[in-house]
Coordinates of C-alpha atoms in Angstrom, one line a residue:
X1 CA -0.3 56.9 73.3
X2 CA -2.9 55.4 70.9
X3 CA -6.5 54.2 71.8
X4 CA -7.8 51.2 71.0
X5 CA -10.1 51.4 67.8
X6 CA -13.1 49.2 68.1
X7 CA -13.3 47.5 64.6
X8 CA -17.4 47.3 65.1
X9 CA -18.0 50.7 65.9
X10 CA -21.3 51.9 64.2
X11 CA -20.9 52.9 60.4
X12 CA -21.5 56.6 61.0
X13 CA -18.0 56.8 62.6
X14 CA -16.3 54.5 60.0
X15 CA -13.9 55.9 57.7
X16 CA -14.6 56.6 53.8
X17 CA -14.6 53.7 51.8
X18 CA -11.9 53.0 48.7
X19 CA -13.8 53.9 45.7
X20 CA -16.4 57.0 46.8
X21 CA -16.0 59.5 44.0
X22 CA -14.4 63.1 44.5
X23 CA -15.8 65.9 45.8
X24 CA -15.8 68.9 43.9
X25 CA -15.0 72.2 45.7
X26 CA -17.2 75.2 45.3
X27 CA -16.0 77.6 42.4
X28 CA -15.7 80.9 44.3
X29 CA -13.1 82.3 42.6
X30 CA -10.7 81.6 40.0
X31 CA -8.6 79.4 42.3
X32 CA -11.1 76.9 43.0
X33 CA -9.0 74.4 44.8
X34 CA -8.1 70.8 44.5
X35 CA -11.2 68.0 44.3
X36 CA -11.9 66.1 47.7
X37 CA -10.7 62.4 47.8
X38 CA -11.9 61.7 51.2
X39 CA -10.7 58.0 50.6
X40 CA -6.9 59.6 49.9
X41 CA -5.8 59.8 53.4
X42 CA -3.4 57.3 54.6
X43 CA -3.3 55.9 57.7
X44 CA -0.3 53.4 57.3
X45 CA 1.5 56.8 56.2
X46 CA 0.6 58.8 59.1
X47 CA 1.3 56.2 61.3
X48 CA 5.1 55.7 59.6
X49 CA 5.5 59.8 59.5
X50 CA 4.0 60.6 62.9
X51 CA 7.1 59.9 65.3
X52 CA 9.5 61.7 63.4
X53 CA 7.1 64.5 63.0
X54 CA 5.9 65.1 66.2
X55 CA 9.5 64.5 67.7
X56 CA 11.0 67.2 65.2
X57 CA 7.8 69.6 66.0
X58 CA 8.2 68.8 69.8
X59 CA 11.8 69.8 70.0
X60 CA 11.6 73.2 67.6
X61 CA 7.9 74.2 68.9
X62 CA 7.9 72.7 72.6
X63 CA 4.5 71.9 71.8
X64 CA 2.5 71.7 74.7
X65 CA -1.1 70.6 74.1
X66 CA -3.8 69.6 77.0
X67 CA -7.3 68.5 77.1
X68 CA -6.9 65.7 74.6
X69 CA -9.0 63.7 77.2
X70 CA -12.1 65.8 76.4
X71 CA -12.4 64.5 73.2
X72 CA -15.3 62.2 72.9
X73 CA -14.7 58.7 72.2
X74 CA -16.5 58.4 69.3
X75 CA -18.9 59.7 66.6
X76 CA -17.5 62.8 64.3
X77 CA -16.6 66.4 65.8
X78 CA -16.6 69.7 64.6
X79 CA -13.0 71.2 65.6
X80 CA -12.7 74.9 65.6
X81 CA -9.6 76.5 66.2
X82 CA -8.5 79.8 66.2
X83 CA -5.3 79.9 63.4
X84 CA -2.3 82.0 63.7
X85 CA 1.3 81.7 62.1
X86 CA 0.9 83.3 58.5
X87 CA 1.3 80.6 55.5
X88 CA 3.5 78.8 57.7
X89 CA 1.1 78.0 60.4
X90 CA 1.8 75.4 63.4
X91 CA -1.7 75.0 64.7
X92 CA -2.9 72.8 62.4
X93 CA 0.2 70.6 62.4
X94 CA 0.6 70.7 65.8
X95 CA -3.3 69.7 66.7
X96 CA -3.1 66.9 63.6
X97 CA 0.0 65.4 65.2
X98 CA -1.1 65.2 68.7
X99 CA -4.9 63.6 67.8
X100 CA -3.1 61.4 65.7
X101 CA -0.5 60.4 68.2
X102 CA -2.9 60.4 71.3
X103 CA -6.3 58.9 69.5
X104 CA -4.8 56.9 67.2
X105 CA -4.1 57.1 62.9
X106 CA -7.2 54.6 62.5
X107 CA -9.9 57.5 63.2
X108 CA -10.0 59.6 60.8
X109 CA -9.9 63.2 61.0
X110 CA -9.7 65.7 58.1
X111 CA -8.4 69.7 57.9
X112 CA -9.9 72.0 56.2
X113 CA -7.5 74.1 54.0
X114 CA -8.0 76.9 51.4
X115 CA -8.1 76.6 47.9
X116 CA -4.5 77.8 47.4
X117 CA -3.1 75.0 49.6
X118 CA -4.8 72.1 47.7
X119 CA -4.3 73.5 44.7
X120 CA -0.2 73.1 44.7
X121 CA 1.1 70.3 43.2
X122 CA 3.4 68.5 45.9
X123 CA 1.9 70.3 49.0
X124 CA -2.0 69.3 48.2
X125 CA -0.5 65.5 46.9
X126 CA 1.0 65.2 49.9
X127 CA -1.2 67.3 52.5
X128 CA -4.2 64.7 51.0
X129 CA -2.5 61.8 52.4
X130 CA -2.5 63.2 56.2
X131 CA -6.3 64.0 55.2
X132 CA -5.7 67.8 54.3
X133 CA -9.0 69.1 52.0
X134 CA -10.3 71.9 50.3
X135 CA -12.4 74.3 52.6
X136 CA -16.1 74.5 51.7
X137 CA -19.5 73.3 53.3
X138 CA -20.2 70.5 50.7
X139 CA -16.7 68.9 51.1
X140 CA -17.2 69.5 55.3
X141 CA -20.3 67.7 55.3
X142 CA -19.4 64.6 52.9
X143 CA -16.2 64.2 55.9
X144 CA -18.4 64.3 58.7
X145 CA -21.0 62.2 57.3
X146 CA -18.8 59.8 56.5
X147 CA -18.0 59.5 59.7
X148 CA -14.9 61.8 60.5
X149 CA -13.8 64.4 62.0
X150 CA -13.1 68.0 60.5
X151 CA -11.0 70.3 61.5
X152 CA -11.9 74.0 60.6
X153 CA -10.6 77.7 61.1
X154 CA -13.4 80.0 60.7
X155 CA -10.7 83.3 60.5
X156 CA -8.8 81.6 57.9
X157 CA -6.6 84.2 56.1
X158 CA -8.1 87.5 57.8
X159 CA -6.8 85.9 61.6
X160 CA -3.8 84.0 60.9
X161 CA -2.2 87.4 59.7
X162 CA -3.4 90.0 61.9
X163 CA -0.9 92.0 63.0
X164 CA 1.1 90.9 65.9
X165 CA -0.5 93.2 68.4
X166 CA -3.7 91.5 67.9
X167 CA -2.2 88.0 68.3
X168 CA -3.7 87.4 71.7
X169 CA -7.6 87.8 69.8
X170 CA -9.6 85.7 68.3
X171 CA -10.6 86.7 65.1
X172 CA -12.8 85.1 63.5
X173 CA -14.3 88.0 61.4
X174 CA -17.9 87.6 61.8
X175 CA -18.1 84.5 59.8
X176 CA -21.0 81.6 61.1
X177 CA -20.4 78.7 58.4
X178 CA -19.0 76.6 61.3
X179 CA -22.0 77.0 63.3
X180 CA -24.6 75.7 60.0
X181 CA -21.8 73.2 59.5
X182 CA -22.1 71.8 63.0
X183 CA -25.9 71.9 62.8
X184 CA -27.0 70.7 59.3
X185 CA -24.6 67.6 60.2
X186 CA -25.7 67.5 63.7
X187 CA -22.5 67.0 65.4
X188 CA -20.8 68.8 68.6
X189 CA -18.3 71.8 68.7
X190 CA -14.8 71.1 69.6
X191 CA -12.6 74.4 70.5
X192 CA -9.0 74.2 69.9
X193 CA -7.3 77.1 71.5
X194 CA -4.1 77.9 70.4
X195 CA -1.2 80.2 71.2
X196 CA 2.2 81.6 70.2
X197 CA 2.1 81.0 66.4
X198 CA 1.6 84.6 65.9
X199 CA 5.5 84.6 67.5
X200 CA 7.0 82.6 65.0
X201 CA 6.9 85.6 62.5
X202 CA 6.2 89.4 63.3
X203 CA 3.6 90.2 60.7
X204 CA 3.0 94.3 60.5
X205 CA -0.4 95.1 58.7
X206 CA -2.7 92.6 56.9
X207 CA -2.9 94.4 54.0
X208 CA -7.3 94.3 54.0
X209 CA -7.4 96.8 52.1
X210 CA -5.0 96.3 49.3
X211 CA -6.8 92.8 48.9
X212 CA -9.9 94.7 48.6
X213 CA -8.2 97.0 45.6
X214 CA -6.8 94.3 44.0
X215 CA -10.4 92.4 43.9
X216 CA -8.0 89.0 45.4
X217 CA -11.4 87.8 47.2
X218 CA -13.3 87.9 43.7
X219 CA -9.5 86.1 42.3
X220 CA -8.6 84.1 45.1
X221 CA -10.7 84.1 47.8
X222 CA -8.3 86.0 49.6
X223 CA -9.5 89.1 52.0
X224 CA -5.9 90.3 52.9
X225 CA -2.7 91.0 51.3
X226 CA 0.1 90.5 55.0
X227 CA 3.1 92.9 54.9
X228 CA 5.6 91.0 57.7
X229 CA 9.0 90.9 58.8
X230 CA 10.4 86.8 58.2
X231 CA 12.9 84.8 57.3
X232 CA 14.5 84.3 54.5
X233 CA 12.8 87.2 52.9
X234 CA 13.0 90.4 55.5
X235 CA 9.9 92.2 54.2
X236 CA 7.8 89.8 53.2
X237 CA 4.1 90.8 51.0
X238 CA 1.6 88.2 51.0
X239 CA 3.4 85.1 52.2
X240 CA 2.7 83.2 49.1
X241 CA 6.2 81.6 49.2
X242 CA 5.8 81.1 52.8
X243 CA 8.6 81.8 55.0
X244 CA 10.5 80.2 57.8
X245 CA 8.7 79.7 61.3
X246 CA 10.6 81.1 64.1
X247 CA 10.9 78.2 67.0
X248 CA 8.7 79.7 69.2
X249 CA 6.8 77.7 72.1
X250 CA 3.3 76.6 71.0
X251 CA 0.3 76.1 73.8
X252 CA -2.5 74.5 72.9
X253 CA -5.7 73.7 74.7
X254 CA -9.0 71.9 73.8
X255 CA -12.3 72.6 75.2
X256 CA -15.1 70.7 76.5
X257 CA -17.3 70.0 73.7
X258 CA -20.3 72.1 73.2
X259 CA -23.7 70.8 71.7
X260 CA -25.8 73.8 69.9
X261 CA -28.9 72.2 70.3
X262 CA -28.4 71.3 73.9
X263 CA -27.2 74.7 74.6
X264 CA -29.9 77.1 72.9
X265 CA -32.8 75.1 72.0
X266 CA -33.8 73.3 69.0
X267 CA -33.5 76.6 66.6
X268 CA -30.4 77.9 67.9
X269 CA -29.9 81.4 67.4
X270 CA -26.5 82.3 65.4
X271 CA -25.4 85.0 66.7
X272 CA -25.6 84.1 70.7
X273 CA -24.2 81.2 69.7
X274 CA -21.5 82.6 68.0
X275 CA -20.9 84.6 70.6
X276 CA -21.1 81.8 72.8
X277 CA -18.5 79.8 71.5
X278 CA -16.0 82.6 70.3
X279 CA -16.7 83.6 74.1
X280 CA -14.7 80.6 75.7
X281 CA -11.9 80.4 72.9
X282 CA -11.1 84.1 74.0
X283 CA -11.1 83.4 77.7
X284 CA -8.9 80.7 77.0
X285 CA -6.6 82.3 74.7
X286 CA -6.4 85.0 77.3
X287 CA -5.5 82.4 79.8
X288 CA -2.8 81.1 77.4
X289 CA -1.5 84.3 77.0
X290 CA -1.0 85.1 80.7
X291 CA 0.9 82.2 80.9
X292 CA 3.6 83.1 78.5
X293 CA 4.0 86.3 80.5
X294 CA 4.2 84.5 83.6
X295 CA 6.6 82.2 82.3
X296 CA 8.6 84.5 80.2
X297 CA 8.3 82.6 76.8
X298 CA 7.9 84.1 73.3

């Protein structure tokens, strides 16, 4: 069910305009990723993809998402999930289908993806129209001050392949860019729990320190090189070809939205607040968890 959007809401939750030049993404690594045109996503697209989409993802995924009534009803957010699923990941399709669906196609909302994603030919032409951009601050600031939303995951490639015996954590390796994100453009903290993408593919090891070997992170910006079990492949090393997602059930939940400078002052200290935050995602995903026990679901 769509919102309605109010066509004189105030410019700093208006979409980017036709015309704005490209962002370039930050070179850390030979793979640099695609250029950000913020004014590339499509809303008449979306909105002619979306039932098909979240029908087909629905029946394969039973996605299950709650707490889409905690998001605010305006301004842009900060969304921080926690991101499981290998290459193949459903979180972020899942979550971009149900704001979409729920909030409606006309406020825009952009995912953060790395370099690797963007970079591809028909993925990143197509992944730009649902709003898919290269990760990096610069490019998450120019989306937020425009207005929109971003969507982010902090564990990126270290946390969407741990191992399968660390797929109830949340793993978000230490890293606090979300946190200066959410500050230097002064907008609140939205946690998107997730769980059961970690079932759609058994992944063994995640290869750290191969990566580290092979200097991928100074190539690549990759940190792990994942040895799994999926299909087509078997054994599959490093996913780069992706792989085909097992149907299991996906639960997602969203959090009330946190405000760093209402919760620790007006020089918020990183590390409780990183704590803070990574704190509730890990109750919740714990509370997820229980539930698939409970209700017998892989």
């Amino acid at each position: 069910m769509e919102r309605a959007v109010d066509s004189e809401r105030p410019a700093a939750s208006r979409p980017a305009r036709e015309g704005t030049s490209p962002i370039p993404p930050e070179r850390k690594g030979l793979v640099s990723g695609a250029a950000a045109h913020l004014e590339a996503r499509d809303p008449a697209y979306i909105r002619r993809q979306l039932p098909l989409m979240w029908l087909l993802t629905s029946l394969y995924f039973r996605a299950e998402v709650r707490g889409l009534e905690r998001i605010p009803e305006e301004g842009p957010l900060l969304f921080v999930g926690n991101h499981s699923g290998g290459n193949m990941s459903p979180d972020s399709m899942v979550f971009m289908l149900a704001f979409n669906t729920y909030i409606g196609v006309e406020r825009p909302i952009y995912a953060l993806a790395h370099s690797l994603v963007t970079s591809w030919p028909v993925v990143g032409s197509l992944g730009k129209r649902w709003g898919i951009i290269t990760a990096g601050p610069k490019i998450a600031e120019a989306a937020l001050a425009s207005g929109a939303s971003v969507l982010v995951y902090p564990g990126g490639d270290v946390e969407t392949h741990r191992p399968w015996t660390a797929r109830h954590e949340i793993r978000f390796d230490g890293r606090k860019g979300f946190l200066r994100l959410a500050l230097a453009s002064r907008v609140p903290i939205v946690p998107v729990v997730s769980s059961g993408g970690q079932d759609t593919f058994l992944p063994i090891t995640d290869g750290r320190r191969i990566a580290r070997a092979l200097g991928l992170d100074r190539i690549a910006r990759l940190k792990v090189v994942p040895i799994s079990l999926a299909l087509p492949w078997g054994l599959n090393v490093g996913d780069l070809l992706g792989h085909i997602p097992l149907p299991a059930k996906i639960r997602q939940e969203i959090l009330a939205p946190i405000d760093l400078h209402e919760a620790f002052g007006t020089r918020p200290d990183l590390d409780q607040a990183y704590d803070y935050v990574t704190s509730r995602m890990q109750e919740a995903l714990t509370a997820l968890a229980a539930e698939r026990v409970l209700a017998g679901t892989v």
